[in-house]
XYZ file of C-alpha atoms in Angstrom:
482
model
C -12.014 -28.401 -4.376
C -15.249 -30.160 -5.255
C -16.474 -29.990 -8.809
C -19.954 -29.371 -7.326
C -18.713 -26.063 -5.881
C -17.164 -25.040 -9.190
C -20.400 -25.889 -10.998
C -22.430 -23.886 -8.474
C -20.231 -20.813 -8.958
C -20.335 -21.198 -12.738
C -24.116 -21.346 -12.622
C -24.219 -18.155 -10.509
C -21.570 -16.078 -12.272
C -21.359 -17.638 -15.747
C -18.828 -20.203 -16.841
C -16.495 -17.511 -18.229
C -16.217 -15.890 -14.792
C -14.942 -18.892 -12.837
C -11.348 -19.970 -13.447
C -10.408 -23.580 -12.675
C -7.751 -24.289 -15.287
C -4.440 -24.979 -13.419
C -2.390 -22.869 -15.820
C -4.750 -19.865 -15.552
C -4.903 -20.187 -11.747
C -1.152 -19.631 -11.546
C -1.744 -15.986 -12.586
C -3.381 -15.460 -9.195
C -0.728 -17.266 -7.128
C 0.711 -13.992 -5.770
C 0.176 -10.259 -5.760
C 2.911 -7.600 -6.132
C 5.124 -9.650 -3.824
C 6.135 -12.499 -6.119
C 8.488 -14.591 -4.002
C 5.634 -16.218 -2.078
C 3.198 -18.126 -4.287
C 0.202 -20.385 -3.547
C -2.038 -21.364 -6.397
C -5.739 -21.028 -5.389
C -8.297 -23.814 -5.899
C -10.611 -21.509 -7.913
C -10.872 -17.880 -9.000
C -14.325 -16.247 -9.022
C -14.978 -12.976 -10.825
C -18.307 -11.625 -9.648
C -19.847 -8.652 -11.442
C -22.155 -7.305 -8.737
C -22.858 -7.265 -5.027
C -25.468 -9.977 -5.546
C -22.900 -12.220 -7.244
C -20.377 -11.618 -4.426
C -23.106 -12.829 -2.027
C -23.530 -15.982 -4.144
C -19.787 -16.654 -3.947
C -19.593 -16.049 -0.185
C -22.582 -18.281 0.520
C -21.292 -21.115 -1.645
C -17.834 -20.912 -0.041
C -19.184 -20.775 3.500
C -21.448 -23.799 2.973
C -18.465 -25.726 1.533
C -16.124 -24.535 4.286
C -13.721 -22.993 1.763
C -11.793 -19.767 2.652
C -12.027 -16.673 0.491
C -9.261 -14.263 -0.509
C -10.514 -10.937 -1.858
C -8.336 -9.422 -4.636
C -8.228 -5.981 -6.247
C -5.702 -5.259 -9.000
C -3.058 -7.508 -7.387
C -0.586 -4.690 -6.893
C -0.285 -5.038 -3.122
C 3.170 -5.271 -1.607
C 2.609 -7.277 1.576
C 1.195 -10.532 0.240
C -2.311 -9.479 1.379
C -3.963 -11.027 -1.749
C -1.754 -14.140 -1.657
C -4.090 -17.187 -1.747
C -4.258 -19.461 1.271
C -4.086 -23.176 0.492
C -7.387 -24.464 -1.007
C -8.932 -21.020 -1.161
C -11.153 -19.257 -3.674
C -9.721 -15.925 -4.884
C -12.562 -13.385 -5.347
C -11.246 -10.987 -8.008
C -13.256 -7.741 -8.187
C -11.705 -6.760 -11.524
C -15.090 -6.919 -13.321
C -16.698 -4.370 -10.962
C -15.254 -1.208 -12.538
C -18.203 1.144 -12.757
C -18.387 4.667 -11.389
C -21.956 4.473 -10.119
C -22.747 7.990 -9.082
C -21.169 11.430 -8.995
C -22.442 14.201 -6.687
C -20.152 17.155 -7.279
C -22.472 19.520 -5.422
C -21.662 17.579 -2.261
C -18.206 16.441 -3.391
C -18.391 12.657 -3.521
C -18.321 9.710 -5.944
C -19.795 6.215 -5.428
C -17.761 3.566 -7.167
C -17.272 -0.165 -7.449
C -14.095 -1.714 -5.972
C -12.452 -2.514 -9.290
C -12.314 1.113 -10.406
C -8.690 2.236 -10.933
C -7.589 4.924 -8.520
C -6.540 7.435 -11.191
C -9.773 6.926 -13.138
C -11.682 8.566 -10.279
C -9.727 11.829 -10.718
C -9.916 11.550 -14.518
C -13.720 11.308 -14.291
C -14.068 14.561 -12.343
C -10.995 16.527 -13.506
C -12.988 18.514 -16.083
C -15.142 19.944 -13.352
C -12.113 20.967 -11.240
C -12.213 18.034 -8.754
C -9.878 15.134 -7.827
C -9.435 12.170 -5.500
C -6.490 12.803 -3.189
C -4.944 9.411 -2.165
C -2.240 8.781 -4.795
C -0.179 5.595 -4.333
C 2.700 5.319 -6.813
C 0.667 2.578 -8.488
C -2.415 4.796 -8.864
C -2.495 4.218 -12.591
C -3.160 0.445 -12.042
C -4.235 -0.127 -8.438
C -7.976 -0.310 -7.606
C -10.119 1.445 -5.052
C -11.076 -1.887 -3.385
C -7.390 -2.681 -2.796
C -6.845 0.913 -1.541
C -9.717 0.474 0.965
C -8.319 -2.863 2.157
C -4.819 -1.507 2.724
C -5.679 2.063 3.749
C -3.366 3.209 0.999
C -1.651 6.596 1.135
C 0.752 8.072 -1.405
C 3.014 11.070 -1.802
C 0.318 13.595 -0.931
C -1.040 11.869 2.164
C 1.169 14.111 4.342
C -1.278 17.012 3.838
C -4.425 15.263 2.686
C -4.440 11.993 4.727
C -4.800 8.326 3.850
C -7.645 6.416 2.221
C -9.496 6.266 5.555
C -9.813 10.048 5.471
C -11.482 9.909 2.037
C -13.951 7.024 2.309
C -17.348 8.259 3.420
C -19.275 4.942 3.096
C -18.889 1.352 1.989
C -21.204 -1.539 1.053
C -19.789 -4.754 2.430
C -20.600 -8.442 2.052
C -19.898 -10.279 5.326
C -18.957 -13.935 5.660
C -22.535 -14.926 6.550
C -23.676 -13.529 3.215
C -25.370 -10.467 4.668
C -24.890 -7.025 3.049
C -24.257 -4.076 5.272
C -23.856 -0.335 4.525
C -21.332 1.422 6.722
C -21.192 5.234 6.925
C -22.831 7.552 4.464
C -22.179 10.624 2.313
C -23.132 12.931 5.148
C -20.404 13.395 7.794
C -20.560 12.295 11.459
C -23.183 9.571 11.351
C -24.289 8.564 14.876
C -23.187 5.252 16.384
C -19.968 3.345 16.390
C -17.596 4.108 13.539
C -17.541 0.663 11.954
C -16.387 2.126 8.646
C -13.094 3.050 10.369
C -12.621 -0.641 11.299
C -13.345 -1.696 7.732
C -10.864 0.607 5.976
C -7.413 -0.964 6.345
C -8.725 -4.349 7.545
C -6.902 -6.121 4.706
C -9.880 -8.199 3.570
C -10.361 -9.870 6.909
C -13.711 -8.354 7.793
C -15.673 -8.639 4.522
C -15.639 -7.781 0.835
C -16.311 -4.163 -0.056
C -18.510 -3.986 -3.182
C -19.041 -0.211 -3.244
C -17.215 2.782 -1.790
C -18.326 6.393 -1.506
C -15.232 8.610 -1.900
C -14.677 12.189 -0.805
C -13.565 14.398 -3.708
C -11.539 17.581 -3.315
C -11.354 20.786 -5.309
C -8.104 21.143 -7.312
C -5.872 23.702 -5.593
C -5.491 27.080 -7.389
C -1.743 26.522 -7.911
C 0.983 23.966 -7.184
C 4.644 24.817 -6.877
C 7.362 22.121 -7.032
C 11.090 22.038 -6.464
C 13.774 19.357 -6.670
C 16.714 19.720 -4.375
C 19.929 17.659 -4.267
C 22.172 17.008 -1.226
C 25.566 15.474 -0.460
C 23.894 12.752 1.643
C 20.668 11.738 3.375
C 21.878 13.526 6.500
C 21.489 16.962 4.888
C 18.275 15.956 3.154
C 16.807 14.656 6.393
C 17.792 17.912 8.117
C 16.059 19.867 5.360
C 12.818 17.899 5.857
C 12.941 18.503 9.634
C 13.655 22.211 9.130
C 10.782 22.688 6.679
C 8.215 20.981 8.935
C 9.548 22.685 12.074
C 9.083 26.066 10.308
C 5.325 25.384 10.288
C 5.196 24.531 6.581
C 2.886 21.688 5.565
C 3.945 20.593 2.092
C 1.435 18.744 -0.081
C 4.216 16.200 -0.558
C 7.891 15.896 0.303
C 9.665 12.802 -0.990
C 13.274 11.620 -0.528
C 15.469 9.392 -2.629
C 18.978 8.225 -1.869
C 21.835 7.723 -4.337
C 20.850 4.220 -5.364
C 17.173 5.173 -5.944
C 18.263 8.173 -7.999
C 20.492 5.935 -10.170
C 17.537 3.563 -10.742
C 15.065 6.390 -11.575
C 17.554 7.854 -14.063
C 18.065 4.509 -15.725
C 14.340 4.030 -16.225
C 13.269 7.544 -17.234
C 16.407 9.218 -18.750
C 16.128 12.143 -16.349
C 19.246 14.317 -16.158
C 19.414 14.187 -12.347
C 22.980 14.598 -11.037
C 24.979 11.928 -9.204
C 24.366 13.004 -5.633
C 23.858 11.358 -2.214
C 20.184 12.316 -1.841
C 17.402 14.329 -3.386
C 14.099 15.841 -2.208
C 11.027 16.502 -4.378
C 8.463 18.825 -2.754
C 5.017 20.109 -3.736
C 3.272 23.056 -2.115
C -0.304 23.719 -3.166
C -3.251 25.995 -2.285
C -4.024 29.681 -2.865
C -1.452 31.377 -5.100
C -0.213 34.010 -2.603
C 0.288 31.451 0.148
C 1.974 28.890 -2.094
C 4.422 31.337 -3.503
C 5.513 32.340 -0.018
C 5.634 28.762 1.349
C 7.626 27.425 -1.602
C 10.164 30.255 -1.418
C 10.630 29.761 2.304
C 11.050 26.000 1.896
C 13.758 26.561 -0.730
C 15.565 28.848 1.652
C 15.459 26.204 4.360
C 16.703 23.506 1.937
C 19.672 25.698 1.011
C 20.381 26.361 4.672
C 20.447 22.591 5.297
C 23.121 22.091 2.645
C 21.350 21.752 -0.679
C 23.765 21.464 -3.621
C 21.270 22.506 -6.250
C 17.647 23.572 -6.474
C 15.650 23.035 -9.629
C 12.197 24.545 -10.234
C 10.307 23.041 -13.194
C 9.782 25.518 -16.067
C 6.340 24.210 -16.860
C 3.815 21.519 -16.015
C 5.410 19.045 -18.438
C 8.724 19.289 -16.607
C 6.989 19.001 -13.242
C 5.215 15.853 -14.358
C 8.547 14.441 -15.530
C 10.067 15.036 -12.142
C 7.165 13.166 -10.485
C 7.422 10.419 -13.077
C 10.985 9.847 -11.895
C 9.859 9.594 -8.252
C 6.793 7.432 -8.899
C 8.670 5.057 -11.128
C 11.458 4.541 -8.614
C 10.103 1.231 -7.236
C 9.836 -0.435 -10.640
C 13.048 1.278 -11.781
C 15.025 -0.624 -9.217
C 14.496 -3.638 -11.424
C 16.955 -1.955 -13.819
C 19.801 -2.320 -11.356
C 18.935 -5.562 -9.563
C 17.344 -8.854 -10.700
C 15.310 -9.116 -7.504
C 14.363 -6.892 -4.612
C 12.180 -6.761 -1.494
C 10.010 -3.735 -0.799
C 9.797 -2.931 2.897
C 7.393 -0.387 4.397
C 8.065 0.951 7.841
C 7.445 4.201 9.721
C 9.712 6.141 11.989
C 9.563 9.536 13.660
C 10.636 12.225 11.151
C 13.481 13.338 13.461
C 15.017 9.833 13.230
C 15.348 9.743 9.393
C 19.059 10.505 9.052
C 20.083 8.142 11.912
C 17.914 5.285 10.744
C 19.115 5.572 7.152
C 22.739 5.435 8.386
C 21.874 2.365 10.426
C 20.206 0.696 7.422
C 23.321 1.344 5.353
C 25.475 -0.251 8.075
C 23.182 -3.267 8.337
C 23.182 -3.736 4.538
C 26.977 -3.603 4.474
C 27.158 -6.286 7.124
C 24.717 -8.480 5.092
C 26.682 -7.922 1.882
C 23.634 -6.391 0.191
C 22.530 -3.056 -1.225
C 19.445 -1.104 -0.055
C 17.849 1.718 -2.086
C 15.646 4.188 -0.151
C 12.777 6.128 -1.693
C 10.086 7.289 0.650
C 7.552 9.776 1.992
C 9.900 11.821 4.111
C 7.257 14.161 5.501
C 5.630 11.480 7.586
C 8.665 9.212 8.080
C 7.181 6.417 5.926
C 10.268 4.529 4.751
C 10.395 2.211 1.727
C 13.763 0.445 1.864
C 14.264 -1.705 -1.258
C 16.547 -4.651 -0.425
C 18.364 -5.650 -3.609
C 19.464 -9.237 -4.182
C 19.978 -11.943 -6.822
C 17.942 -15.022 -6.153
C 20.300 -17.040 -8.374
C 23.016 -16.701 -5.783
C 22.574 -19.404 -3.086
C 21.477 -17.944 0.241
C 21.090 -14.350 -1.006
C 17.256 -14.389 -0.923
C 17.337 -15.568 2.663
C 19.820 -12.895 3.607
C 17.621 -10.258 1.983
C 14.563 -11.488 3.909
C 16.508 -11.429 7.137
C 17.786 -7.892 6.473
C 14.205 -6.749 5.674
C 13.052 -8.146 9.011
C 15.858 -6.395 10.891
C 14.877 -3.070 9.181
C 11.309 -3.507 10.469
C 12.675 -4.226 13.960
C 14.768 -1.062 13.658
C 11.579 0.887 12.910
C 9.912 -0.537 16.012
C 12.914 0.291 18.189
C 12.961 3.854 16.804
C 9.389 4.418 17.946
C 7.686 3.621 14.635
C 5.687 0.827 12.984
C 6.135 -2.177 10.697
C 3.836 -0.655 8.053
C 2.793 2.749 6.821
C 0.603 2.044 3.859
C 1.322 -1.405 2.378
C -0.414 -3.400 5.122
C 0.751 -6.370 7.156
C -0.589 -9.101 4.889
C 1.265 -12.419 4.950
C 4.730 -10.905 4.830
C 4.750 -9.068 8.158
C 2.390 -11.165 10.283
C 5.398 -12.678 12.073
C 6.399 -9.177 13.278
C 3.027 -8.213 14.742
C 3.828 -9.834 18.071
C 7.005 -7.688 18.291
C 4.974 -4.471 17.953
C 1.874 -5.442 19.887
C 1.294 -7.082 23.242
C -0.726 -10.329 23.354
C -3.665 -8.386 24.820
C -3.635 -5.988 21.845
C -3.633 -8.822 19.341
C -6.448 -10.589 21.232
C -8.549 -7.457 21.056
C -7.911 -7.139 17.320
C -8.964 -10.753 16.867
C -12.224 -10.103 18.748
C -12.990 -7.230 16.411
C -12.336 -9.523 13.467
C -14.558 -12.260 14.924
C -17.400 -9.680 15.358
C -17.451 -9.377 11.568
C -16.332 -12.852 10.589
C -16.702 -15.453 13.301
C -15.919 -18.283 10.883
C -12.483 -16.724 9.896
C -13.579 -17.296 6.289
C -12.155 -14.043 4.970
C -8.480 -13.942 3.997
C -7.109 -16.338 6.613
C -3.443 -16.426 7.418
C -2.975 -12.671 7.084
C -2.123 -9.954 9.601
C -2.156 -12.114 12.739
C 0.798 -14.202 13.814
C 0.257 -17.731 15.035
C 2.308 -17.658 18.236
C 1.076 -21.088 19.241
C 3.182 -22.471 16.424
C 6.664 -21.451 17.445
C 9.274 -20.956 14.735
C 7.001 -18.973 12.298
C 9.052 -17.173 9.702
C 8.242 -14.555 7.089
C 8.100 -15.687 3.479
C 6.226 -18.529 1.813
C 3.961 -20.546 4.081
C 5.388 -23.826 5.210
C 3.361 -26.116 7.439
C 4.636 -26.439 11.010
C 5.543 -30.035 11.965
C 2.835 -29.886 14.636
C 0.237 -29.107 11.909
C 1.446 -31.972 9.765
C 1.161 -34.345 12.752
C -2.412 -33.129 13.429
C -1.438 -31.823 16.852
C -2.178 -28.123 16.128
C -4.046 -25.991 13.654
C -3.773 -22.428 12.264
C -6.587 -20.001 12.928
């Protein structure tokens, strides 16, 4: 990285907002996936759209790739720096710019924390629906990049259903506004291409978010089962009865053990548990919740707990939402996978995952959004044991292949990033990937934005998930990555 480029960025952003110190740069070497690390050449922290344009122009003219970064909580290596890149952290852009409750929307900067949007409008009876488990720390910009979901996306949809407009800086330094607060703008829906594009199309510097009225009432129950078979049958029975829960989450025995260790909840030692929310008008919710409890009992529930008050309900949800981090209480290392399967396949696929884990000599905890079949297998391992990390990565890959064979997908809400790029060619035909690349090039013909993510590099045979290692053909100058 030239010192001239660093000086140019410091002049544009202020010296305090450009990080070049090698020790400080290491903080940005990974996102929520920590086993793959690449230290960036520089980190830029712009404070406005105009400053993002300055960074993009300087990087383009120097031929340096850019890696946009939100709060760094992503779980697919999407914000992992590419070699020699500038990380563009949007952490300084944390303002809620405009609230229009009459029309139900908020215009925010990308660094605003997800939960802060709901906090800003809660007093007026509104909230922002997408609720990833990390909603207390993840940012709207990262949510837009990954099309984040959360427990309540079963009823209310993913981020793409709640972003009305976005202001985006493209790789040529131009600023474009996609969408608008009014629904159904004419023309191609380019906003739909932007949400979930994982930072490959441009850098979002503003987002206009749809807000929802708080439901009149929410009813919650926690049900335990002998195994995931009965819990999976309960989920299928509830949905088949025409009930649309606001959320229905499943945990297996290992995930329950971890959640109890982290929160002190008095959950019993059982094979599986469901946590379900029903919300809406009071009369409807009371009927729906009672009917769902009947169906859970019919499927073999051992115990049904209904929270006595809002505090107990929040404690139940704290147990569920802390489950990912809680796994750290029972294992020194773990991989978080994110695949989707048809809801009817839950019980069979979980049995298959257990069998595969046994063959690999590893443990897998499952905590996931059961209503839409979005699995989150957590592969537990100890990196201090020789070969165990490699076995965990291989098992994670086989779980993703199992999702594909079962009619599902390699990601539900965490994105493809760097971790799953090698599996894209197993889910999509070459023609599909070529079409996706053409869409990317329409926005970023120079491939300046977040290179090395999402798309596999089939020309370089032998690509593997995990940390980037140059192919011998690259080292010899016979091939290049694009």
